[in-house]
Short mmCIF file of C-alpha atoms in Angstrom, two decimals:
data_model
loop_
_atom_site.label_atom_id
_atom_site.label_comp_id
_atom_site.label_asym_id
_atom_site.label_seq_id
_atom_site.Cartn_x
_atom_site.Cartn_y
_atom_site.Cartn_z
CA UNK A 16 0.00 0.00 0.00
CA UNK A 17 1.50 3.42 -0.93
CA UNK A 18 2.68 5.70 1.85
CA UNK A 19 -0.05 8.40 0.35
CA UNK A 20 -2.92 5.96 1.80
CA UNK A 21 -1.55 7.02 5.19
CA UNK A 22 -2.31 10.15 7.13
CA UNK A 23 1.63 10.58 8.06
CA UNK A 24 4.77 8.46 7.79
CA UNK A 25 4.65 7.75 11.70
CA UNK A 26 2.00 5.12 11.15
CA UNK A 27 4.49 3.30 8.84
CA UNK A 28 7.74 3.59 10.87
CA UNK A 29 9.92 0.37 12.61
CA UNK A 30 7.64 -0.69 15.67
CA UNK A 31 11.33 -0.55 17.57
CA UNK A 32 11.62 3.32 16.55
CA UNK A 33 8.19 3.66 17.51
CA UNK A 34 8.65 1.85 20.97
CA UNK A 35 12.17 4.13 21.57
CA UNK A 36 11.01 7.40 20.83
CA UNK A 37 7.53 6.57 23.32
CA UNK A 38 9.80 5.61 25.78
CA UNK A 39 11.98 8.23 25.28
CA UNK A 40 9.25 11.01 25.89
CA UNK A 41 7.67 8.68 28.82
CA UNK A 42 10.53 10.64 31.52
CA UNK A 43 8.85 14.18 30.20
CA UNK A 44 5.29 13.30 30.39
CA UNK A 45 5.43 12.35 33.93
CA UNK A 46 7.75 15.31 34.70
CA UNK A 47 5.16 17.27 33.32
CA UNK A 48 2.13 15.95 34.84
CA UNK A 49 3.69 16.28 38.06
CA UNK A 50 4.70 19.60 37.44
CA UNK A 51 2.12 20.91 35.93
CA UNK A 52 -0.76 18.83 37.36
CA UNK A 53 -1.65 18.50 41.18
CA UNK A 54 -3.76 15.26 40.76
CA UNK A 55 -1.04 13.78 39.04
CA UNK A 56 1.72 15.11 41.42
CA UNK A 57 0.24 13.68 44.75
CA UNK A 58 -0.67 10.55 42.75
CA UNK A 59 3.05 10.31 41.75
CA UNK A 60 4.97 11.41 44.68
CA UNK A 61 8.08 9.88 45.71
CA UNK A 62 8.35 8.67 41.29
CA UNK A 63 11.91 9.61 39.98
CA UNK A 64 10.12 11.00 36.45
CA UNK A 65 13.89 10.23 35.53
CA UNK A 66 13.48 6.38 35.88
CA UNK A 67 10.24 6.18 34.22
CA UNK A 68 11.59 5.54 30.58
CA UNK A 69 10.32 1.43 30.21
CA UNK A 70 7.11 -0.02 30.11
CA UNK A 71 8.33 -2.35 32.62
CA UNK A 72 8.76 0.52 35.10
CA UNK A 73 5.71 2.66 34.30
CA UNK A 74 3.52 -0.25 35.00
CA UNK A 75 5.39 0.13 38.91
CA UNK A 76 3.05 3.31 38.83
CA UNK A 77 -0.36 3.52 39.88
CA UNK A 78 -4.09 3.35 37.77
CA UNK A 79 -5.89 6.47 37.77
CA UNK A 80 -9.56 5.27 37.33
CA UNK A 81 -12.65 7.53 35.84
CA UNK A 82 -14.31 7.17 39.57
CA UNK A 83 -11.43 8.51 40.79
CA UNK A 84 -11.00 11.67 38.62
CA UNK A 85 -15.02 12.27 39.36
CA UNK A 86 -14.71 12.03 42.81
CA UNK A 87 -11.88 14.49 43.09
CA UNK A 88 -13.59 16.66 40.58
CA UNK A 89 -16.40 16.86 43.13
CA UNK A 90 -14.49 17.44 45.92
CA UNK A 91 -12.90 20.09 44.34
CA UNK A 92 -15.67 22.08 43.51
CA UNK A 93 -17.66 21.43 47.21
CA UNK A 94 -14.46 23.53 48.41
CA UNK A 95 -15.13 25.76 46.32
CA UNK A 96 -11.61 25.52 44.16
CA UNK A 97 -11.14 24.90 40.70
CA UNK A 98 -13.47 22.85 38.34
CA UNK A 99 -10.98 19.68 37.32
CA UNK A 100 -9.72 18.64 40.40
CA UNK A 101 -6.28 19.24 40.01
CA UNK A 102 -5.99 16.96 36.73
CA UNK A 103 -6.41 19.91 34.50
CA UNK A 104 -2.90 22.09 33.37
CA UNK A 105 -4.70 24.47 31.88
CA UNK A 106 -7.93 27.00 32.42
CA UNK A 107 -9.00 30.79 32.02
CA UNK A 108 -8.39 34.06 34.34
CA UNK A 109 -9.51 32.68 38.02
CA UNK A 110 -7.78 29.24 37.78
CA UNK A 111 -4.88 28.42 39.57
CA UNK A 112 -3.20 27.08 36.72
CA UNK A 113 -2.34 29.13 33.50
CA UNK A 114 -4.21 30.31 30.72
CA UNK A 115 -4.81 28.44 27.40
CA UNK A 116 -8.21 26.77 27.46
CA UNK A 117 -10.08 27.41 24.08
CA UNK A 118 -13.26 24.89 25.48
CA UNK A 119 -14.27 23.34 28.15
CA UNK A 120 -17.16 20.57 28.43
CA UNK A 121 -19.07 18.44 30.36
CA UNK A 122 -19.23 14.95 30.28
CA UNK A 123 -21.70 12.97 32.32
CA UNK A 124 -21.20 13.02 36.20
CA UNK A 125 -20.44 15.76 35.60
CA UNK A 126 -16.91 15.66 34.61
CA UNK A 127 -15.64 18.68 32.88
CA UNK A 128 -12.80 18.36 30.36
CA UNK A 129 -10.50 21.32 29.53
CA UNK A 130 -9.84 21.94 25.42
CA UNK A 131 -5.97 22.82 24.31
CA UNK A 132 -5.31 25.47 21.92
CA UNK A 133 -3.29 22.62 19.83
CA UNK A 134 -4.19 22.10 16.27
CA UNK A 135 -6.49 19.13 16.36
CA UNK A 136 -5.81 18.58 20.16
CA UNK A 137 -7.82 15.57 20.03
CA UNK A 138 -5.80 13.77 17.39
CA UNK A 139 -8.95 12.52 15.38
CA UNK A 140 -7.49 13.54 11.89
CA UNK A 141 -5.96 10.04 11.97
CA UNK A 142 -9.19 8.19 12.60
CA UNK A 143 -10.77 10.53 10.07
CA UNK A 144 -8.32 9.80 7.62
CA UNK A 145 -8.22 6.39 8.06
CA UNK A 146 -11.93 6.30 7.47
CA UNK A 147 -11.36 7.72 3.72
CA UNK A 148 -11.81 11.67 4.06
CA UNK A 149 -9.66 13.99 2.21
CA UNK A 150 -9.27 17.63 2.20
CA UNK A 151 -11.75 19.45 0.29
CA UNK A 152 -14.83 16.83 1.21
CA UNK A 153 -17.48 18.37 3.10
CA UNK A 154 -18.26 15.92 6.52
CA UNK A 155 -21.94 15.71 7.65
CA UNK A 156 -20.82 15.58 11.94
CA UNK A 157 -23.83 14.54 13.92
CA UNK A 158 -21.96 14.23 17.09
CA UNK A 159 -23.30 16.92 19.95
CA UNK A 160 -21.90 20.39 20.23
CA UNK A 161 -23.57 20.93 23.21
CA UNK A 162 -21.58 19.83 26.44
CA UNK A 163 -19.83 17.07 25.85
CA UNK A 164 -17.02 17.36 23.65
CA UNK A 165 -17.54 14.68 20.58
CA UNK A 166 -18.62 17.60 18.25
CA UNK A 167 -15.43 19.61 18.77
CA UNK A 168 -13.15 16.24 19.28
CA UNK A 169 -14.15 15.46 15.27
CA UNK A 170 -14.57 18.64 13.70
CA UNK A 171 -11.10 20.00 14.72
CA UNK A 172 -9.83 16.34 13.30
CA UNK A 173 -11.93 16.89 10.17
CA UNK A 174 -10.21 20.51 10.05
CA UNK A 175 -6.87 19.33 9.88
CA UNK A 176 -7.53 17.29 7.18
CA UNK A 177 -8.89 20.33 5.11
CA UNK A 178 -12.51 18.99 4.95
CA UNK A 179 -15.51 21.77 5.62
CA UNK A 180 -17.82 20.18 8.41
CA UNK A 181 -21.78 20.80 8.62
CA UNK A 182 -22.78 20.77 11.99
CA UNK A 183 -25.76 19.04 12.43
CA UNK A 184 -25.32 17.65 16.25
CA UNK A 185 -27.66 15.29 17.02
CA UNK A 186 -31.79 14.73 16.44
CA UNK A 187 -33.63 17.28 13.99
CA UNK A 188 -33.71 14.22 11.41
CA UNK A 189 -35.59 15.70 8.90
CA UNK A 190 -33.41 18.61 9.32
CA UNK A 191 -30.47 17.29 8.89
CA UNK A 192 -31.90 15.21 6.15
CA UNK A 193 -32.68 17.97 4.14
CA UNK A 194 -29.18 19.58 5.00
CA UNK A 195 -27.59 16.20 3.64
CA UNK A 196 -29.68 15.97 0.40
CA UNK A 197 -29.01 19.85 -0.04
CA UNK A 198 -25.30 20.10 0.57
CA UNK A 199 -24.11 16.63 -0.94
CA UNK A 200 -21.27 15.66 1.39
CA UNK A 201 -18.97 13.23 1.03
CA UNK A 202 -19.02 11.62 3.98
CA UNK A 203 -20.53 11.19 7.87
CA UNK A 204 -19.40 11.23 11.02
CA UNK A 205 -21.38 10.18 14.00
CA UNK A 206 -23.33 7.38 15.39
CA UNK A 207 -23.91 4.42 13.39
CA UNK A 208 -27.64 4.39 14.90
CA UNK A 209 -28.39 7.98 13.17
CA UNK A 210 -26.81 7.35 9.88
CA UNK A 211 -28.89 4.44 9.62
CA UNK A 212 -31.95 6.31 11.06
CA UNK A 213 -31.01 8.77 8.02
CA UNK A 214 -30.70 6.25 5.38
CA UNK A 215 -34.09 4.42 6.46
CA UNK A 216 -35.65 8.18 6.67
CA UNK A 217 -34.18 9.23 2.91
CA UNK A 218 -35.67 5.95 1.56
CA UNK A 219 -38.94 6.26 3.43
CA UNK A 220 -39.21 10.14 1.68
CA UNK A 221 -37.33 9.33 -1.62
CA UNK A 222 -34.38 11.66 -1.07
CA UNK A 223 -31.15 11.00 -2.41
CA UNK A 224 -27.77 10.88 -0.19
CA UNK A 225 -25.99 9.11 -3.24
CA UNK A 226 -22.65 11.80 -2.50
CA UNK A 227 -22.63 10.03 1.12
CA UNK A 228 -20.13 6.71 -0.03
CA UNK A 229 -17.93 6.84 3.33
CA UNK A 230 -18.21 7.29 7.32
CA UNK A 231 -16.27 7.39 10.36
CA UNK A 232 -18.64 5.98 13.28
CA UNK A 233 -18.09 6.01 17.16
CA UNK A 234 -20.18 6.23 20.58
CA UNK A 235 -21.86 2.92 20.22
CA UNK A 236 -21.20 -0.47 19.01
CA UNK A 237 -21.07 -1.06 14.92
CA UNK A 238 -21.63 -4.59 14.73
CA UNK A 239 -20.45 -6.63 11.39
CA UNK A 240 -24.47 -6.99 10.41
CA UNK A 241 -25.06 -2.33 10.49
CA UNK A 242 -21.70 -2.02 8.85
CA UNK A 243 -22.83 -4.81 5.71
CA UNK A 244 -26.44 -2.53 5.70
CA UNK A 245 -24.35 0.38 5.28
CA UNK A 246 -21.95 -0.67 2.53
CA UNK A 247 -25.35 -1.94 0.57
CA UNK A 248 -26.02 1.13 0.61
CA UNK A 249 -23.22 2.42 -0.43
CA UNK A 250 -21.27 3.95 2.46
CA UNK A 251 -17.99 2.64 3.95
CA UNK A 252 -18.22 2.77 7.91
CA UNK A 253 -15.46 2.90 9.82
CA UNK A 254 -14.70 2.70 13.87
CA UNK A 255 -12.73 4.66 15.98
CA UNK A 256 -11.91 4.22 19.79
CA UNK A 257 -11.84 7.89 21.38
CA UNK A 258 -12.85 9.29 25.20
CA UNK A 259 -13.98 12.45 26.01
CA UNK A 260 -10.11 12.36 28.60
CA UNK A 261 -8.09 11.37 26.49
CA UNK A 262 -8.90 11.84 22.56
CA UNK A 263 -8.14 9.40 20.46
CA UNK A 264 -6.98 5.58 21.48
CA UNK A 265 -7.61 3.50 17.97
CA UNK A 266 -8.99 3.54 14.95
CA UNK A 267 -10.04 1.03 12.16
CA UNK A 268 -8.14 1.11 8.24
CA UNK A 269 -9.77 -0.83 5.53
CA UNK A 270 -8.22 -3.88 6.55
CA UNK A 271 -11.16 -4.27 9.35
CA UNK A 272 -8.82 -6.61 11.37
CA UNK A 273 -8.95 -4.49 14.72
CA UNK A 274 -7.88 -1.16 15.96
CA UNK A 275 -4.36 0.18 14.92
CA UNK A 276 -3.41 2.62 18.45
CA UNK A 277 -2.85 6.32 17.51
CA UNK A 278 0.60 7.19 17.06
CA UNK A 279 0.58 9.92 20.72
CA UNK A 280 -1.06 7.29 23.25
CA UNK A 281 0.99 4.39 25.38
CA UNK A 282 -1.24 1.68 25.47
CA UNK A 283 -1.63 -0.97 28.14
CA UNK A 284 -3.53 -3.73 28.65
CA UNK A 285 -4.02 -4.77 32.41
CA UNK A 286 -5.62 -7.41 34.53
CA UNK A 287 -9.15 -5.57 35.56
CA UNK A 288 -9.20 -4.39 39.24
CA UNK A 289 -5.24 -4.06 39.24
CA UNK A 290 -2.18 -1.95 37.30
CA UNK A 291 -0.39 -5.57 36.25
CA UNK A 292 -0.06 -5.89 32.18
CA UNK A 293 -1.42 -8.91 30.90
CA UNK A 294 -0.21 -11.34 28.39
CA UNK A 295 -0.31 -10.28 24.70
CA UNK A 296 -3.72 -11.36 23.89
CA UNK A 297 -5.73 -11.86 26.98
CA UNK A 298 -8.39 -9.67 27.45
CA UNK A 299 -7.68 -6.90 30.13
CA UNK A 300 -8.96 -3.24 31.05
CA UNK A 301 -7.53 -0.45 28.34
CA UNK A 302 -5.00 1.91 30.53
CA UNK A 303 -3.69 4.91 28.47
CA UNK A 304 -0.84 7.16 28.94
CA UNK A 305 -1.03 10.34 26.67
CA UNK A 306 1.93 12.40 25.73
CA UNK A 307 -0.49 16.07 26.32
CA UNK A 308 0.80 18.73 28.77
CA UNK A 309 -2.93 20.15 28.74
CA UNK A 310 -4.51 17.25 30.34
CA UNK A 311 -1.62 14.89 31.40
CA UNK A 312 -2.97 11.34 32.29
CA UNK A 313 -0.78 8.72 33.59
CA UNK A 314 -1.86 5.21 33.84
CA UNK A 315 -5.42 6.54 33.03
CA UNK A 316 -8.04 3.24 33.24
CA UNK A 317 -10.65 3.30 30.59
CA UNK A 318 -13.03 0.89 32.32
CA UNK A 319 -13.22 -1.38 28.70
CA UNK A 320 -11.81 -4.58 27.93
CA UNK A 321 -10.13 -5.49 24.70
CA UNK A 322 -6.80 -7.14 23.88
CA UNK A 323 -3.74 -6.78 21.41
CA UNK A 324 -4.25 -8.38 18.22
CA UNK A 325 -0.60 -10.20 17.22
CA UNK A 326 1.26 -8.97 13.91
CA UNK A 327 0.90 -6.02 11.98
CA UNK A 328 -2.76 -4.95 9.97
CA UNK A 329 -2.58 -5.62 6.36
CA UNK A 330 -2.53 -1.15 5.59
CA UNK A 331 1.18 -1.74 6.74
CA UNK A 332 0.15 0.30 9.38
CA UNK A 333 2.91 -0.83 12.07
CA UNK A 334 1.28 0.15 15.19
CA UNK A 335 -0.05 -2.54 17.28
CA UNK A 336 -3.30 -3.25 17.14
CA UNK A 337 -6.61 -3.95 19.94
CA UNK A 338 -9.72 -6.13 19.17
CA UNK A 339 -11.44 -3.17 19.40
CA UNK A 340 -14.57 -2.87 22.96
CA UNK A 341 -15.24 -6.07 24.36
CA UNK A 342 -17.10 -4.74 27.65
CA UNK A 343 -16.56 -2.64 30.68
CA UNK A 344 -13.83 -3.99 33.08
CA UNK A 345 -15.45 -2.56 36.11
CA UNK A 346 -17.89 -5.65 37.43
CA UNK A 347 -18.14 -4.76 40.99
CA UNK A 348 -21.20 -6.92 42.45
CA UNK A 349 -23.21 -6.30 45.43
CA UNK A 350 -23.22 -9.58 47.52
CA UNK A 351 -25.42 -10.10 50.64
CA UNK A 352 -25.20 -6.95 51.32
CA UNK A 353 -21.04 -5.96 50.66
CA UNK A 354 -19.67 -4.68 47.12
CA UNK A 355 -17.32 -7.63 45.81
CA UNK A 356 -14.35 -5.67 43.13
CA UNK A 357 -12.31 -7.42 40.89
CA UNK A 358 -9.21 -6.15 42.51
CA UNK A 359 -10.65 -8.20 45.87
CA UNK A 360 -10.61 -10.97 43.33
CA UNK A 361 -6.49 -10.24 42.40
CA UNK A 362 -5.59 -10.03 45.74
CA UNK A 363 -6.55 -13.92 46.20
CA UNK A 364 -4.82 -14.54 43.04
CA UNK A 365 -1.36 -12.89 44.05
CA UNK A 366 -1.48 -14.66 47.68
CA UNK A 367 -1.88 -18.15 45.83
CA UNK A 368 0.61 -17.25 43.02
CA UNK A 369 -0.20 -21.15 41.90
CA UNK A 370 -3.62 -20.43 40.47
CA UNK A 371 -4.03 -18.70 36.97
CA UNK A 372 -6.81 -16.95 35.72
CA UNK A 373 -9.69 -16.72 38.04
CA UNK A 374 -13.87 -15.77 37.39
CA UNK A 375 -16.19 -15.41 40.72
CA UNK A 376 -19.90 -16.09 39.96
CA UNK A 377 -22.01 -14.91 41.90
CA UNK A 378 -25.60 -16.93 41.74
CA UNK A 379 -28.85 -17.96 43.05
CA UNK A 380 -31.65 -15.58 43.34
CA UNK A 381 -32.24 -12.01 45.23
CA UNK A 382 -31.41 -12.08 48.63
CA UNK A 383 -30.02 -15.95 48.42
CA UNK A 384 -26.53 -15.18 47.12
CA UNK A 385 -23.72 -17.92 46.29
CA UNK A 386 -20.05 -17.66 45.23
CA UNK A 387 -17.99 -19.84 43.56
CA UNK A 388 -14.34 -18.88 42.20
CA UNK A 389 -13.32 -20.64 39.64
CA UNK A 390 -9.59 -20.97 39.29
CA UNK A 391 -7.50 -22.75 37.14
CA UNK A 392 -5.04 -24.59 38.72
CA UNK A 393 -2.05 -27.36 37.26
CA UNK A 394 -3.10 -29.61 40.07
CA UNK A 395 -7.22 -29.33 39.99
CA UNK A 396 -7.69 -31.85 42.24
CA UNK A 397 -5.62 -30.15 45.12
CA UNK A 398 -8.36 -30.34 48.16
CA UNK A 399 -6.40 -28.37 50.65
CA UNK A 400 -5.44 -25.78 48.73
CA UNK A 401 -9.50 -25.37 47.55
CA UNK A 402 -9.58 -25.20 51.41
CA UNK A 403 -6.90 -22.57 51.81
CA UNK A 404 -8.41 -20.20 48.79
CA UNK A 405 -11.73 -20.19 50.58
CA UNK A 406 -10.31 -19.39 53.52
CA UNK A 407 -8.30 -16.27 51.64
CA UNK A 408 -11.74 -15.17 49.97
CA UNK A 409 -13.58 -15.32 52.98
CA UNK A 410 -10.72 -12.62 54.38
CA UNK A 411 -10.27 -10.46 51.65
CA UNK A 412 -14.47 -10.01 50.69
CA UNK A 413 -15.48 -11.55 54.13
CA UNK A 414 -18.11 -13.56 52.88
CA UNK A 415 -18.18 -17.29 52.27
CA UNK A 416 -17.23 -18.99 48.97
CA UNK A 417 -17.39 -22.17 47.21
CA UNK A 418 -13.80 -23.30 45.31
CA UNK A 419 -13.60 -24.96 42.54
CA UNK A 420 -9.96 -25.40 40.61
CA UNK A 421 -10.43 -26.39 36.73
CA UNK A 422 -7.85 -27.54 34.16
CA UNK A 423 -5.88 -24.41 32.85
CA UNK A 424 -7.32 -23.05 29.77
CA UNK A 425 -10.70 -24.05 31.11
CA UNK A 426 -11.75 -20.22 31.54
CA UNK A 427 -12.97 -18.36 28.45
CA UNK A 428 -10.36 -15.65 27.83
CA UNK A 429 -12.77 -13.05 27.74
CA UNK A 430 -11.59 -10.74 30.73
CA UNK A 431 -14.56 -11.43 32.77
CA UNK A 432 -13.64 -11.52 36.43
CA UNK A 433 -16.90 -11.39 38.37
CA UNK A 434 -20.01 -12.59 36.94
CA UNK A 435 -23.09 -11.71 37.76
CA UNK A 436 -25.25 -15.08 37.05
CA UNK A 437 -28.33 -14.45 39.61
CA UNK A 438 -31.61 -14.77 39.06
CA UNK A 439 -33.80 -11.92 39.45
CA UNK A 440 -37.07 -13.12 38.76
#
């Protein structure tokens, strides 16, 4: 594939070039965030910045979670100080931190993100590329302007491309239908859900979108069966990976095997409930480090599962590449009465180092909880130690649990770590 079919020559360099020059700017970021960032400087304390240039010694460092960004977000403001908690570098006259906000927005929680003055500061011109747009197209966006920030996150990426934008945010389908049969663009960006509902709507009414023939898609799931619908129809959807705290994270090419990472993110992919890196292809929670002095995030937990994909995508494209959402890593259950986290559950994995991957089910109906761990173990038939587990459950969650060690490679590789299995009927 020619070098002109990608956005820049980064996404084609040596994977070891790649790896060295992430690595190199690893020592900066986390200088910076703890400069420049109080959440992140109390979170790192006591870290040598200096020695932080290997993935084997940022994972040493620990997960900020979503929950965790809220709830100093909210303390924050109940004192009466500064919107962002202390995670934000940058604000407006007021703020205790120095100027250079162009937005800010509001996420659900609320969480408010700050917006850099950096040419597409949310690096979606790669996704947006990826997905087929050139400059000069004109790109339908029916992400919200209001708020939250996916409006701004894909028109400045669709900017630094060179393609004009209509901003249609979201509902007003007839509207926007109109717009789209008026002003022919080339492509769509948005949910998969509303181009459809547009497509179904300009077939109900007999209006042509025949210029729409490509589409970059996010917020929502795009299974195989919508994406087939849409190319019957003529358009070419494409995925990308993106939060509202850290920009883009991944983004399908027209190889559709996966998500290739964007070239400015350190991806990790960890056992849910704890910081520890998993093997290349189990599934794990998505923890990000970005490489922005505006918003610097270290060890920043999505809450979603997914898992590298080995070897390089088909583009050339020689960043690795993530199976794209396969479900929230957070699976915190309420039992009899206590909250049961997956890090409770990795706790009685590292004090019986013998055991491998381990699931708790929870089951039985309302009120009439049960819990099993299952744990796969080289010697399954091992009584005492099903004893000695039980007993270590029974400390860390205090509640009593059933044992049961299975063959290794018994346990679906799906990063499930609690399950939920009751009956509430």
């Amino acid at each position: 594939m020619s070098l002109t079919s990608f956005y820049d020559l980064l996404e084609a360099r040596d994977p070891a070039q790649r790896e060295a020059r992430l690595m190199a700017a690893l020592p900066g970021a986390v200088d910076s965030a703890q400069r420049r960032s109080r959440a992140m400087a109390e979170t790192l304390q006591g870290v040598d910045a200096a020695a932080v240039c290997s993935r084997a010694a940022l994972a040493t460092l620990p997960v900020t979670r979503k929950h965790e960004l809220l709830a100093r977000q909210q303390a924050s403001r109940a004192a009466g100080g500064e919107p962002f908690g202390g995670f934000s570098a940058v604000g407006w006259t007021g703020q205790p931190v120095a100027h250079g906000a162009r937005r800010v927005f509001q996420s659900p929680g609320p969480i408010y993100e700050p917006e850099g003055t950096a040419p597409d500061y949310w690096r979606m011109a790669r996704a947006i590329w990826a997905a087929g747009f050139r400059a000069g197209d004109l790109a339908h966006c029916s992400f919200s302007y209001h708020l939250t920030p996916a409006g701004s996150m894909m028109e400045t990426g669709a900017h630094a491309i060179g393609c004009a934008t209509f901003a249609g945010g979201v509902g007003n389908t007839e509207l926007q239908l109109q717009a789209a049969a008026e002003l022919k663009p080339q492509g769509y960006i948005g949910t998969p859900s509303f181009l459809k509902i547009l497509l179904d709507k300009a077939a109900e009414t007999g209006v042509s979108l025949a210029s729409l023939r490509k589409a970059l898609v996010s917020g929502e799931a795009c299974p195989p069966s919508l994406r087939d619908w849409l190319a019957e129809r003529g358009v070419a959807a494409y995925q990308c990976y993106a939060t509202a705290d850290l920009g883009l994270i991944a983004f399908e090419t027209p190889a559709r095997e996966g998500l290739v990472l964007d070239e400015a993110v350190i991806v990790e992919i960890v056992r849910p409930g704890t910081g520890d890196p998993v093997p290349e292809g189990e599934v794990g929670e998505v923890v990000v480090t970005t490489l922005n002095p505006d918003y610097p995030l270290i060890r920043f937990g999505t809450g979603d599962l997914s898992a590298v994909l080995p070897g390089r995508c088909p583009t050339g494209r020689s960043n690795t590449r993530i199976r794209g959402w396969l479900g929230r890593a957070d699976q915190t259950a309420k039992v009899r009465g206590m909250f049961v986290h997956p890090s409770q559950v990795a706790e009685v994995g590292r004090r019986h180092p013998s055991l491998g991957r381990l699931r708790l089910v929870v089951s039985g109906q309302m009120a009439q909880d049960q819990m099993t761990l299952q744990a796969e173990c080289a010697e399954p038939a091992n009584e005492g130690l099903a004893r000695q587990v039980a007993e270590t459950v029974r400390e860390v969650t205090r509640l009593r649990c059933e044992v049961q060690l299975l063959p290794v490679g018994s346990l679906a590789n799906d990063g499930k770590v609690i399950e939920d299995a009751r009956s509430y009927a």
